[in-house]
């Protein structure tokens, strides 16, 4: 990691206060162990896949990995904010279901597709805002508030439709999924991205910037460390807690747009269990479930680990797809137990 | 105002009673049904199979599985936890029993039915044990460990049945959900007996008090020498077993396990029943009687929606909104608001009653 060199160059500018925590977090210590473990696992999985099945480490597999998991990366970024404060958002999967079903229905009803995409994101914002208000101003536990939003989102989506709603083929929403060749390899072996992937990359960069370079980000870490201390230090705790649920909901809306564009259809059962995937991605990436420590980039690695796991399961063919949730849950538990161990070591 | 109006005071007490509004809601729903069909409440006696027949009996039958998971959930919530896995435990229990009955040599024997029940209860106890270990020993937040079981459990059920909706036939097993004793559905009688047993155990012994104590203040209860781990094991395994029984009820009535629908979103019903019953989601206090009324209310609501021909797709969203509203009512901010209003109206007692 090149950033280990950073502390030496700082010292004078007022940016240094922003630099130091970042570099400290990147230092090889028990705090970063889970993230490094995730990276090692990711590389190990690539190596295993390459040896066992072949054709993993090549442009089109990597492209597909990114395209198919762009939505998960976006969700994981959102959940990183929430989990860093020690909260949780269980509603993301249901938000995607509601925003994509209603979005597709509105688009098919002749609404302006660009307006529809904005609305889909704003629906996520609205759900997030309700969760945030419940958590912050009415002292509802985060998992209860977001669980209620999960049931509500899924219920509203089922009210709208219980059959797959197809987006018309020429809808501009699909443009988010048009492949753009970056490197034209031989045969189908091209490095391809879609606007959806670029959007996800933008979200990751934005998330990184906000968490590590802004006051909001610092407050998020401070709340996770100790909400009481953060509040005594005069940090804007209520506003920040409201903001993170809004961010998470909004990003769930963005993920809904990306997913709908790629699939071209939406259904009320879309996104069942994605909250678990997103939580697992975040936790695998090294964010403590109890809050206070973690990185956005780690969550991206976590999301890619889960995506790669799906690729390997498909390639293997011998593992039933139904076991995916069991494996994801198992991995999540292993990582949480690893975290407990790390925290105990630190004490 | 004291002494002069005992009726008023009694009325006030009644209105403040935590069960009152639940019962009013049930009565309202029944009244709506009667308005739609005046013969709604009528119950006939069917001589052929010695059964009472009627809409009310249907409601009793539908209440049974909700009762089971609501009571389990009630105890878990009292410890300050939550069990999101009840719906998935139901489908796993159903899958195990159906698979066993389909493959057993003598499918129609009573022994096979009992073994199927034992397997179903066993696997649910095992899933409850996993939850308990994760919560009590690993120290995981309850919603995370039970969320994992909720999602992985449905995967497990699909693995058990190989993705099929397994069907089986066994008269003994079928009788559990469709039989009658003294004119009442067996399934309801079993549920009531289990609820009474659980209520008797937790309220006649110190168990209930100890469960509430760890939900109220984990640290203080530890200092008082209460075995937190043992209690958490009891409630999570208990909740698992009760969910397994609910799974048996749900699958026995149609003798099919639908891997994607059996028990789907029933954790919503369980949580709703518990909060309707006046149990705080923050833990530390529980009311089994309230959860029972909550379960009756939900079953009545479900049956009413079907009876009136309203699209049942709206019910989950409606239930979610009710949960949000009840959470708001439980919160400190709203309570203070009410308290202020009450204090303001204290000088005008007549209004208090009408309010």
XYZ file of C-alpha atoms in Angstrom:
702
model
C 0.000 0.000 0.000
C 1.566 3.258 -1.094
C -0.411 5.281 1.362
C 1.745 4.022 4.236
C 4.212 6.639 3.098
C 1.753 9.470 3.556
C 2.233 10.323 7.224
C 5.840 11.313 6.537
C 5.008 14.019 4.072
C 2.306 15.725 6.090
C 2.870 18.015 9.003
C 2.105 21.574 8.091
C -1.005 21.992 5.978
C -4.417 21.861 7.582
C -5.242 19.024 5.206
C -2.972 16.899 7.360
C -5.765 16.346 9.822
C -7.677 14.782 6.988
C -4.690 12.807 5.765
C -3.597 11.184 8.944
C -6.643 9.150 9.838
C -6.745 7.786 6.299
C -3.157 6.680 6.347
C -3.567 5.242 9.807
C -6.498 3.247 8.677
C -4.477 1.863 5.809
C -1.642 0.794 8.084
C -1.149 -2.926 8.398
C -2.620 -3.573 11.795
C -5.455 -5.518 13.306
C -7.893 -2.900 12.064
C -7.098 -3.556 8.447
C -6.768 -7.300 8.848
C -10.288 -8.112 7.613
C -9.871 -5.939 4.519
C -6.550 -7.539 3.713
C -8.125 -10.918 4.334
C -10.830 -9.999 1.810
C -8.230 -8.972 -0.765
C -6.313 -12.206 -0.186
C -9.520 -14.197 -0.555
C -10.411 -12.324 -3.736
C -7.009 -13.010 -5.286
C -7.123 -16.576 -4.015
C -10.563 -17.075 -5.590
C -9.325 -15.714 -8.919
C -6.310 -18.002 -8.770
C -8.441 -21.010 -7.837
C -10.983 -20.244 -10.546
C -8.265 -19.798 -13.124
C -6.686 -23.132 -12.227
C -9.877 -25.120 -11.712
C -12.131 -23.757 -14.452
C -9.974 -21.406 -16.532
C -11.046 -18.264 -18.356
C -11.437 -16.222 -15.154
C -8.597 -13.767 -15.456
C -9.592 -12.403 -18.806
C -11.214 -9.227 -19.963
C -14.744 -10.405 -20.628
C -15.092 -12.284 -17.333
C -13.862 -9.265 -15.405
C -16.179 -7.005 -17.435
C -19.146 -9.221 -16.687
C -18.193 -9.351 -13.029
C -18.320 -5.570 -12.888
C -21.464 -5.227 -15.005
C -23.395 -7.850 -13.063
C -22.369 -6.519 -9.677
C -22.515 -2.781 -10.286
C -25.774 -2.604 -8.311
C -24.261 -4.557 -5.413
C -21.246 -2.248 -5.293
C -23.570 0.761 -5.075
C -25.612 -0.904 -2.309
C -22.449 -1.815 -0.421
C -21.234 1.791 -0.525
C -24.546 2.920 0.956
C -24.464 0.296 3.676
C -20.861 1.179 4.518
C -22.066 4.616 5.620
C -24.810 3.126 7.749
C -22.774 0.331 9.278
C -19.894 2.714 10.052
C -22.204 4.556 12.434
C -23.195 1.281 14.044
C -26.605 1.256 12.369
C -28.056 -1.041 9.741
C -30.302 -0.735 6.726
C -32.375 -3.815 5.992
C -34.636 -2.036 3.528
C -32.317 -1.727 0.516
C -33.562 -4.833 -1.306
C -37.202 -3.819 -0.901
C -36.432 -0.245 -1.982
C -34.989 -1.636 -5.204
C -38.114 -3.747 -5.704
C -40.437 -0.791 -5.210
C -38.446 1.767 -7.162
C -37.803 -0.548 -10.107
C -41.381 -1.834 -10.359
C -42.885 1.638 -10.124
C -40.200 3.067 -12.409
C -40.842 0.552 -15.147
C -44.598 1.030 -14.830
C -44.252 4.818 -15.075
C -41.921 4.523 -18.074
C -44.350 2.174 -19.780
C -47.172 4.584 -19.023
C -45.393 7.122 -21.182
C -43.580 9.224 -18.621
C -40.341 10.862 -19.633
C -37.685 8.197 -19.024
C -35.126 10.612 -17.615
C -37.680 11.949 -15.173
C -38.520 8.361 -14.283
C -34.892 7.578 -13.480
C -34.686 10.624 -11.217
C -37.949 9.604 -9.562
C -36.651 6.065 -8.977
C -33.659 7.495 -7.129
C -35.870 9.920 -5.188
C -38.155 7.085 -4.064
C -35.097 5.524 -2.447
C -34.339 8.889 -0.868
C -37.853 9.047 0.545
C -37.625 5.582 2.104
C -34.228 6.439 3.549
C -35.557 9.693 4.942
C -38.431 7.925 6.721
C -36.016 5.373 8.214
C -33.691 8.161 9.272
C -36.459 10.171 10.935
C -37.715 7.078 12.767
C -34.219 6.237 13.973
C -33.068 9.708 14.884
C -36.159 11.505 16.110
C -38.281 8.673 17.462
C -35.521 6.497 18.859
C -36.659 3.416 16.964
C -33.835 0.886 16.715
C -32.292 1.024 13.231
C -33.080 -2.574 12.385
C -36.723 -2.198 13.410
C -37.196 1.021 11.458
C -35.542 -0.319 8.317
C -37.248 -3.700 8.714
C -40.589 -1.906 8.716
C -39.464 -0.035 5.582
C -38.466 -3.369 4.056
C -41.937 -4.800 4.606
C -43.494 -1.557 3.428
C -41.399 -1.374 0.257
C -42.037 -4.990 -0.612
C -45.733 -4.606 0.209
C -46.095 -1.510 -1.968
C -44.231 -3.229 -4.808
C -46.610 -6.190 -4.546
C -49.548 -3.804 -4.592
C -48.335 -2.366 -7.872
C -47.712 -5.650 -9.598
C -46.884 -9.258 -8.905
C -45.766 -10.164 -12.410
C -42.542 -9.151 -14.157
C -42.930 -5.681 -15.674
C -40.955 -5.449 -18.902
C -39.281 -2.269 -20.033
C -39.862 -1.563 -23.724
C -36.855 -2.390 -25.866
C -36.198 1.142 -27.074
C -36.550 2.756 -23.659
C -33.655 5.153 -22.978
C -33.379 3.681 -19.481
C -31.778 0.663 -21.084
C -29.027 2.965 -22.361
C -27.443 2.636 -18.927
C -26.641 -0.933 -19.847
C -25.251 -0.390 -23.357
C -21.828 -1.976 -23.564
C -18.945 0.344 -24.369
C -15.817 -1.404 -25.572
C -12.644 -0.106 -24.023
C -10.237 -2.731 -25.258
C -11.259 -4.739 -28.282
C -9.818 -8.147 -27.567
C -9.896 -11.202 -29.793
C -13.300 -12.761 -30.401
C -15.584 -11.859 -27.458
C -12.746 -11.228 -25.078
C -13.340 -7.480 -24.812
C -12.969 -5.207 -21.872
C -16.421 -3.702 -21.704
C -18.035 -1.249 -19.372
C -21.555 0.101 -19.261
C -22.696 3.526 -18.112
C -24.083 1.629 -15.111
C -20.602 0.467 -14.147
C -19.272 3.987 -14.583
C -22.067 5.278 -12.380
C -21.118 2.686 -9.756
C -17.472 3.780 -10.006
C -18.556 7.390 -9.534
C -20.572 6.372 -6.467
C -17.540 4.582 -5.034
C -15.295 7.596 -5.626
C -17.939 9.890 -4.185
C -18.347 7.663 -1.163
C -14.612 7.543 -0.647
C -14.339 11.291 -0.926
C -17.201 11.976 1.468
C -16.012 9.494 4.087
C -12.354 10.438 4.077
C -12.273 14.056 3.014
C -15.337 15.767 4.449
C -16.706 16.692 7.840
C -19.710 14.484 7.254
C -17.384 11.510 6.778
C -15.420 12.256 9.895
C -18.640 12.598 11.869
C -19.781 9.226 10.532
C -16.642 7.568 11.883
C -16.953 9.480 15.145
C -20.559 8.343 15.672
C -19.488 4.774 15.083
C -16.689 5.110 17.598
C -18.967 6.508 20.250
C -22.135 8.403 19.586
C -22.041 10.061 22.979
C -18.487 11.307 22.557
C -19.285 12.570 19.078
C -22.243 14.455 20.439
C -20.215 15.879 23.355
C -17.564 17.031 20.899
C -20.231 19.138 19.292
C -20.475 17.163 16.083
C -23.838 17.360 14.322
C -24.934 13.842 15.287
C -28.681 14.066 14.550
C -28.171 15.633 11.129
C -25.486 13.103 10.219
C -27.530 10.096 11.276
C -30.444 11.338 9.228
C -28.065 11.921 6.321
C -26.603 8.422 6.284
C -30.013 6.767 6.024
C -30.914 9.163 3.239
C -27.620 8.331 1.502
C -28.242 4.615 1.875
C -31.810 4.908 0.573
C -30.755 7.116 -2.323
C -27.992 4.726 -3.318
C -30.494 1.872 -3.141
C -32.568 3.879 -5.637
C -29.493 4.313 -7.850
C -28.813 0.579 -7.603
C -32.422 0.008 -8.619
C -31.944 2.117 -11.746
C -28.724 0.290 -12.667
C -30.255 -3.128 -12.105
C -33.465 -2.333 -13.990
C -31.488 -0.960 -16.915
C -29.415 -4.111 -17.119
C -32.258 -6.584 -16.703
C -34.852 -4.629 -18.669
C -37.633 -5.742 -16.341
C -38.698 -5.460 -12.735
C -40.693 -7.582 -10.334
C -41.956 -7.313 -6.798
C -39.690 -10.160 -5.700
C -36.590 -8.465 -7.088
C -33.941 -7.965 -4.471
C -35.007 -10.509 -1.864
C -31.942 -11.142 0.223
C -29.883 -8.354 -1.297
C -29.701 -6.641 2.054
C -27.785 -9.706 3.224
C -25.492 -9.524 0.172
C -24.829 -5.857 0.775
C -24.210 -6.352 4.490
C -21.944 -9.305 3.711
C -20.009 -7.273 1.109
C -19.499 -4.473 3.605
C -18.491 -6.778 6.426
C -16.209 -8.914 4.242
C -14.590 -5.674 3.137
C -13.533 -4.960 6.683
C -16.199 -2.648 8.077
C -16.931 -3.459 11.692
C -20.556 -4.387 12.214
C -20.428 -2.456 15.466
C -19.299 0.656 13.605
C -16.357 2.991 13.779
C -13.930 1.303 11.401
C -13.992 0.342 7.763
C -13.501 1.550 4.221
C -15.603 2.051 1.161
C -12.961 0.445 -1.043
C -13.017 -2.634 1.175
C -16.751 -2.936 0.574
C -16.115 -2.888 -3.164
C -13.716 -5.797 -2.734
C -16.355 -7.510 -0.618
C -18.975 -7.062 -3.334
C -16.565 -8.436 -5.935
C -15.780 -11.432 -3.717
C -19.499 -12.250 -3.601
C -19.837 -11.680 -7.346
C -16.870 -13.876 -8.101
C -18.311 -16.540 -5.824
C -21.434 -16.575 -7.974
C -19.313 -16.896 -11.120
C -17.392 -19.807 -9.635
C -20.606 -21.530 -8.520
C -22.015 -21.184 -12.022
C -18.809 -22.449 -13.582
C -18.633 -25.378 -11.206
C -22.152 -26.477 -12.036
C -22.082 -29.056 -9.246
C -23.223 -26.629 -6.572
C -26.911 -25.841 -6.562
C -27.697 -22.140 -6.979
C -30.007 -22.370 -3.949
C -26.980 -22.836 -1.733
C -25.699 -19.356 -2.644
C -27.567 -17.690 0.213
C -26.324 -20.359 2.609
C -22.721 -19.787 1.491
C -23.105 -15.989 1.634
C -24.559 -16.262 5.134
C -21.745 -18.596 6.166
C -19.073 -16.230 4.855
C -20.737 -13.310 6.625
C -20.745 -15.208 9.915
C -17.093 -16.239 9.538
C -16.090 -12.624 8.961
C -18.137 -11.329 11.865
C -16.528 -13.898 14.131
C -13.138 -12.834 12.767
C -14.022 -9.255 13.695
C -14.954 -10.265 17.224
C -11.596 -11.983 17.510
C -9.761 -8.917 16.212
C -11.563 -6.599 18.628
C -10.803 -8.896 21.530
C -7.131 -8.941 20.525
C -7.044 -5.159 20.581
C -8.371 -5.061 24.088
C -63.678 13.432 39.867
C -62.870 10.561 42.251
C -65.667 8.668 43.929
C -68.435 10.492 42.148
C -67.987 8.699 38.831
C -66.813 5.149 39.386
C -68.230 4.134 36.020
C -66.167 6.735 34.315
C -63.034 5.671 36.143
C -63.661 2.078 35.269
C -64.209 3.036 31.661
C -60.951 4.952 31.671
C -59.162 1.940 33.080
C -60.687 -0.214 30.384
C -59.594 2.135 27.616
C -56.079 2.282 29.000
C -55.911 -1.499 29.142
C -53.357 -2.774 26.647
C -55.700 -5.458 25.351
C -58.673 -3.174 24.863
C -57.823 -1.720 21.474
C -56.847 -5.066 20.019
C -60.211 -6.521 20.994
C -62.024 -3.448 19.671
C -60.210 -3.872 16.356
C -61.209 -7.540 16.146
C -64.829 -6.634 16.918
C -64.745 -3.922 14.267
C -63.421 -6.298 11.636
C -66.085 -8.851 12.512
C -68.714 -6.120 12.358
C -67.556 -5.166 8.864
C -67.886 -8.791 7.827
C -71.360 -9.022 9.322
C -72.334 -5.867 7.481
C -71.211 -7.487 4.239
C -72.915 -10.784 5.026
C -75.343 -10.989 7.995
C -74.814 -14.742 8.352
C -71.048 -14.323 8.752
C -70.987 -15.269 12.418
C -73.225 -18.313 12.098
C -71.717 -21.648 13.004
C -73.181 -24.949 11.833
C -72.585 -28.410 13.202
C -71.552 -30.914 10.582
C -72.797 -34.360 11.673
C -70.679 -36.234 9.145
C -67.301 -35.454 10.723
C -68.369 -33.957 14.047
C -67.033 -30.552 13.162
C -68.221 -27.030 13.702
C -68.267 -25.152 10.421
C -68.216 -21.429 9.965
C -66.128 -18.379 9.292
C -65.239 -18.018 12.966
C -63.848 -21.547 12.983
C -61.776 -20.665 9.913
C -60.364 -17.714 11.784
C -59.449 -19.951 14.715
C -57.692 -22.284 12.335
C -55.766 -19.432 10.704
C -54.809 -18.078 14.111
C -52.962 -21.230 15.168
C -49.654 -20.797 13.261
C -49.540 -17.054 13.951
C -50.088 -17.778 17.656
C -47.076 -20.056 17.702
C -44.612 -17.658 16.094
C -46.035 -14.646 17.938
C -45.510 -16.241 21.344
C -41.963 -17.278 20.429
C -41.217 -13.829 19.053
C -42.709 -12.224 22.152
C -40.184 -13.939 24.422
C -37.276 -13.179 22.091
C -38.225 -9.518 21.877
C -38.503 -9.382 25.669
C -34.774 -10.155 25.871
C -34.105 -7.154 23.651
C -33.534 -9.339 20.595
C -35.522 -10.295 17.561
C -36.029 -13.484 15.589
C -36.320 -12.772 11.889
C -35.928 -16.429 11.045
C -39.368 -17.709 12.097
C -40.795 -17.798 8.573
C -37.799 -19.672 7.224
C -37.768 -22.098 10.137
C -41.403 -22.829 9.250
C -40.540 -23.713 5.667
C -37.550 -25.833 6.714
C -39.696 -27.735 9.205
C -42.361 -28.224 6.558
C -39.798 -29.343 3.982
C -38.239 -31.889 6.326
C -41.574 -33.407 7.321
C -42.874 -33.570 3.744
C -39.656 -35.105 2.431
C -39.723 -37.691 5.197
C -43.378 -38.593 4.632
C -42.843 -38.854 0.903
C -39.941 -41.255 1.240
C -40.944 -43.289 4.301
C -41.897 -46.950 3.822
C -45.286 -46.925 5.550
C -46.615 -43.483 4.655
C -49.985 -43.862 6.315
C -48.954 -45.066 9.739
C -49.324 -42.938 12.848
C -45.705 -43.710 13.641
C -44.587 -42.026 10.432
C -46.617 -38.948 11.295
C -45.084 -38.767 14.750
C -41.579 -39.224 13.331
C -42.235 -36.466 10.781
C -43.331 -34.169 13.603
C -40.253 -35.124 15.603
C -37.960 -34.412 12.654
C -39.607 -31.074 11.976
C -39.397 -29.995 15.615
C -35.844 -31.310 15.827
C -34.558 -29.330 12.867
C -36.301 -26.174 14.066
C -34.741 -26.610 17.487
C -31.390 -26.968 15.728
C -31.895 -23.733 13.780
C -32.944 -22.054 17.025
C -29.765 -23.415 18.591
C -27.685 -21.863 15.795
C -29.348 -18.510 16.497
C -28.756 -18.957 20.208
C -25.075 -19.794 19.768
C -24.557 -16.812 17.481
C -26.329 -14.435 19.836
C -25.326 -15.749 23.249
C -21.822 -17.106 22.675
C -20.454 -15.310 19.605
C -22.162 -12.121 20.742
C -23.623 -11.200 17.368
C -26.477 -8.716 17.133
C -29.671 -10.818 17.085
C -31.024 -9.292 13.884
C -27.876 -10.188 11.941
C -27.713 -13.814 13.046
C -31.420 -14.375 12.545
C -31.326 -12.513 9.208
C -28.695 -14.971 8.026
C -30.899 -17.882 9.103
C -33.932 -16.176 7.513
C -32.293 -16.041 4.083
C -30.126 -19.147 4.327
C -33.059 -21.122 5.778
C -35.130 -20.700 2.655
C -32.103 -21.830 0.648
C -31.799 -24.808 2.978
C -35.455 -25.727 2.414
C -34.870 -25.592 -1.339
C -31.840 -27.823 -0.974
C -33.828 -30.305 1.141
C -36.649 -30.572 -1.389
C -34.317 -30.074 -4.373
C -36.277 -26.990 -5.332
C -39.578 -28.885 -5.600
C -42.800 -28.234 -3.750
C -42.882 -31.611 -2.077
C -46.267 -33.228 -1.538
C -47.010 -36.203 0.683
C -50.014 -37.975 2.103
C -50.432 -39.166 5.647
C -53.764 -39.192 7.445
C -52.252 -38.718 10.882
C -50.200 -35.706 9.816
C -53.137 -34.265 7.929
C -55.353 -34.664 10.981
C -53.171 -32.192 12.894
C -54.366 -29.367 10.684
C -57.695 -30.654 9.415
C -59.059 -32.825 12.221
C -61.655 -31.927 14.840
C -61.964 -32.682 18.528
C -65.178 -31.673 20.316
C -66.122 -29.795 17.161
C -63.081 -27.549 17.276
C -60.126 -27.746 14.912
C -57.309 -29.812 16.388
C -54.778 -27.283 15.196
C -56.366 -24.555 17.318
C -56.588 -26.782 20.384
C -52.912 -27.727 20.085
C -51.962 -24.066 19.685
C -53.980 -23.017 22.728
C -52.527 -25.806 24.839
C -48.982 -24.836 23.830
C -49.623 -21.151 24.500
C -51.120 -21.899 27.911
C -48.161 -24.145 28.700
C -45.641 -21.486 27.703
C -47.549 -18.784 29.555
C -47.792 -20.986 32.625
C -44.057 -21.762 32.575
C -42.891 -18.177 32.123
C -45.369 -16.601 34.529
C -45.596 -19.229 37.269
C -41.826 -19.528 37.535
C -39.225 -16.797 37.676
C -38.307 -17.505 34.048
C -40.417 -14.693 32.640
C -39.062 -12.215 35.125
C -35.489 -13.224 34.332
C -36.137 -12.947 30.586
C -37.460 -9.445 31.132
C -34.494 -8.571 33.314
C -31.906 -9.317 30.620
C -33.937 -7.289 28.152
C -34.239 -4.405 30.565
C -30.633 -4.126 31.668
C -28.190 -6.829 30.655
C -25.470 -5.567 32.951
C -27.613 -5.280 36.058
C -29.092 -8.710 35.508
C -25.621 -10.191 35.190
C -24.613 -8.559 38.443
C -27.725 -10.074 39.978
C -26.398 -13.467 38.993
C -28.798 -14.227 36.179
C -27.590 -16.753 33.638
C -27.932 -14.678 30.477
C -26.611 -17.338 28.134
C -28.916 -20.004 29.436
C -31.920 -17.724 29.064
C -30.973 -16.688 25.536
C -30.602 -20.346 24.608
C -34.042 -21.016 26.073
C -35.816 -18.241 24.176
C -34.128 -18.740 20.786
C -34.496 -22.504 20.832
C -38.049 -22.033 22.117
C -38.830 -19.626 19.310
C -37.329 -22.066 16.810
C -39.438 -24.955 18.093
C -42.621 -22.872 18.095
C -41.877 -21.773 14.523
C -41.348 -25.430 13.625
C -44.776 -26.269 15.048
C -46.223 -23.401 13.016
C -44.506 -24.879 9.969
C -46.145 -28.231 10.655
C -49.535 -26.492 10.943
C -48.990 -24.609 7.692
C -47.875 -27.614 5.657
C -50.222 -30.196 7.193
C -53.320 -28.300 6.092
C -52.440 -28.742 2.414
C -49.882 -31.568 2.808
C -47.534 -29.587 0.559
C -44.558 -27.443 1.304
C -44.239 -24.479 -1.015
C -40.565 -23.620 -0.673
C -40.950 -20.028 -1.757
C -44.266 -19.221 -0.075
C -44.698 -21.257 3.108
C -43.956 -18.912 5.977
C -42.996 -16.120 3.586
C -42.922 -12.790 5.418
C -44.591 -14.347 8.435
C -41.976 -12.665 10.617
C -43.935 -9.527 9.747
C -47.083 -11.068 11.252
C -45.200 -12.250 14.305
C -43.632 -8.855 14.987
C -46.935 -7.124 14.323
C -48.811 -9.422 16.714
C -46.242 -8.721 19.401
C -46.311 -4.930 19.056
C -50.108 -4.868 18.840
C -50.074 -6.741 22.141
C -48.251 -3.879 23.802
C -44.818 -5.491 24.021
C -42.125 -2.886 23.509
C -39.652 -3.680 20.741
C -36.956 -2.253 22.981
C -37.302 -5.315 25.187
C -37.589 -5.675 28.925
C -41.295 -6.338 29.082
C -43.633 -8.794 27.444
C -47.307 -9.637 27.363
C -48.175 -13.077 26.043
C -51.873 -12.281 26.354
C -51.319 -9.273 24.131
C -49.461 -11.328 21.545
C -52.384 -13.790 21.539
C -54.854 -10.991 20.860
C -52.490 -9.652 18.210
C -52.427 -13.066 16.531
C -56.248 -13.230 16.571
C -56.423 -9.740 15.118
C -54.037 -10.582 12.272
C -55.851 -13.798 11.421
C -59.182 -11.931 11.458
C -57.713 -9.230 9.254
C -56.334 -11.758 6.749
C -59.645 -13.618 6.610
C -61.611 -10.380 6.306
C -59.514 -9.248 3.364
C -60.128 -12.549 1.617
C -63.813 -12.582 2.552
C -64.485 -9.097 1.267
C -62.616 -9.861 -1.924
C -60.207 -6.962 -1.390
C -56.915 -7.531 -3.166
C -54.767 -9.204 -0.540
C -51.623 -7.714 -2.051
C -52.261 -4.556 -0.063
C -52.196 -6.248 3.358
C -48.397 -6.484 3.829
C -47.956 -2.767 3.140
C -50.841 -1.992 5.492
C -49.315 -4.172 8.220
C -45.954 -2.467 7.779
C -47.601 0.927 8.237
C -49.319 -0.300 11.401
C -45.938 -1.430 12.744
C -44.454 2.004 12.020
C -47.375 3.741 13.731
C -47.151 1.489 16.787
C -43.391 2.104 16.947
C -44.081 5.822 16.895
C -46.633 5.465 19.688
C -44.063 3.580 21.767
C -41.426 6.247 21.306
C -40.591 8.701 24.054
C -41.221 11.780 21.895
C -44.803 10.892 21.054
C -45.538 9.751 24.590
C -44.371 13.070 25.950
C -46.638 14.798 23.483
C -49.598 12.788 24.762
C -48.601 13.376 28.356
C -48.555 17.118 27.794
C -51.978 17.013 26.239
C -53.296 14.942 29.085
C -51.836 17.336 31.621
C -53.408 20.236 29.791
C -56.781 18.555 29.883
C -56.546 17.477 33.504
C -58.713 20.393 34.520
C -61.491 19.157 32.248
C -62.049 15.524 33.248
C -65.068 15.033 31.026
C -62.927 15.425 27.960
C -60.473 12.797 29.147
C -63.142 10.149 28.896
C -64.349 11.207 25.541
C -60.805 11.366 24.201
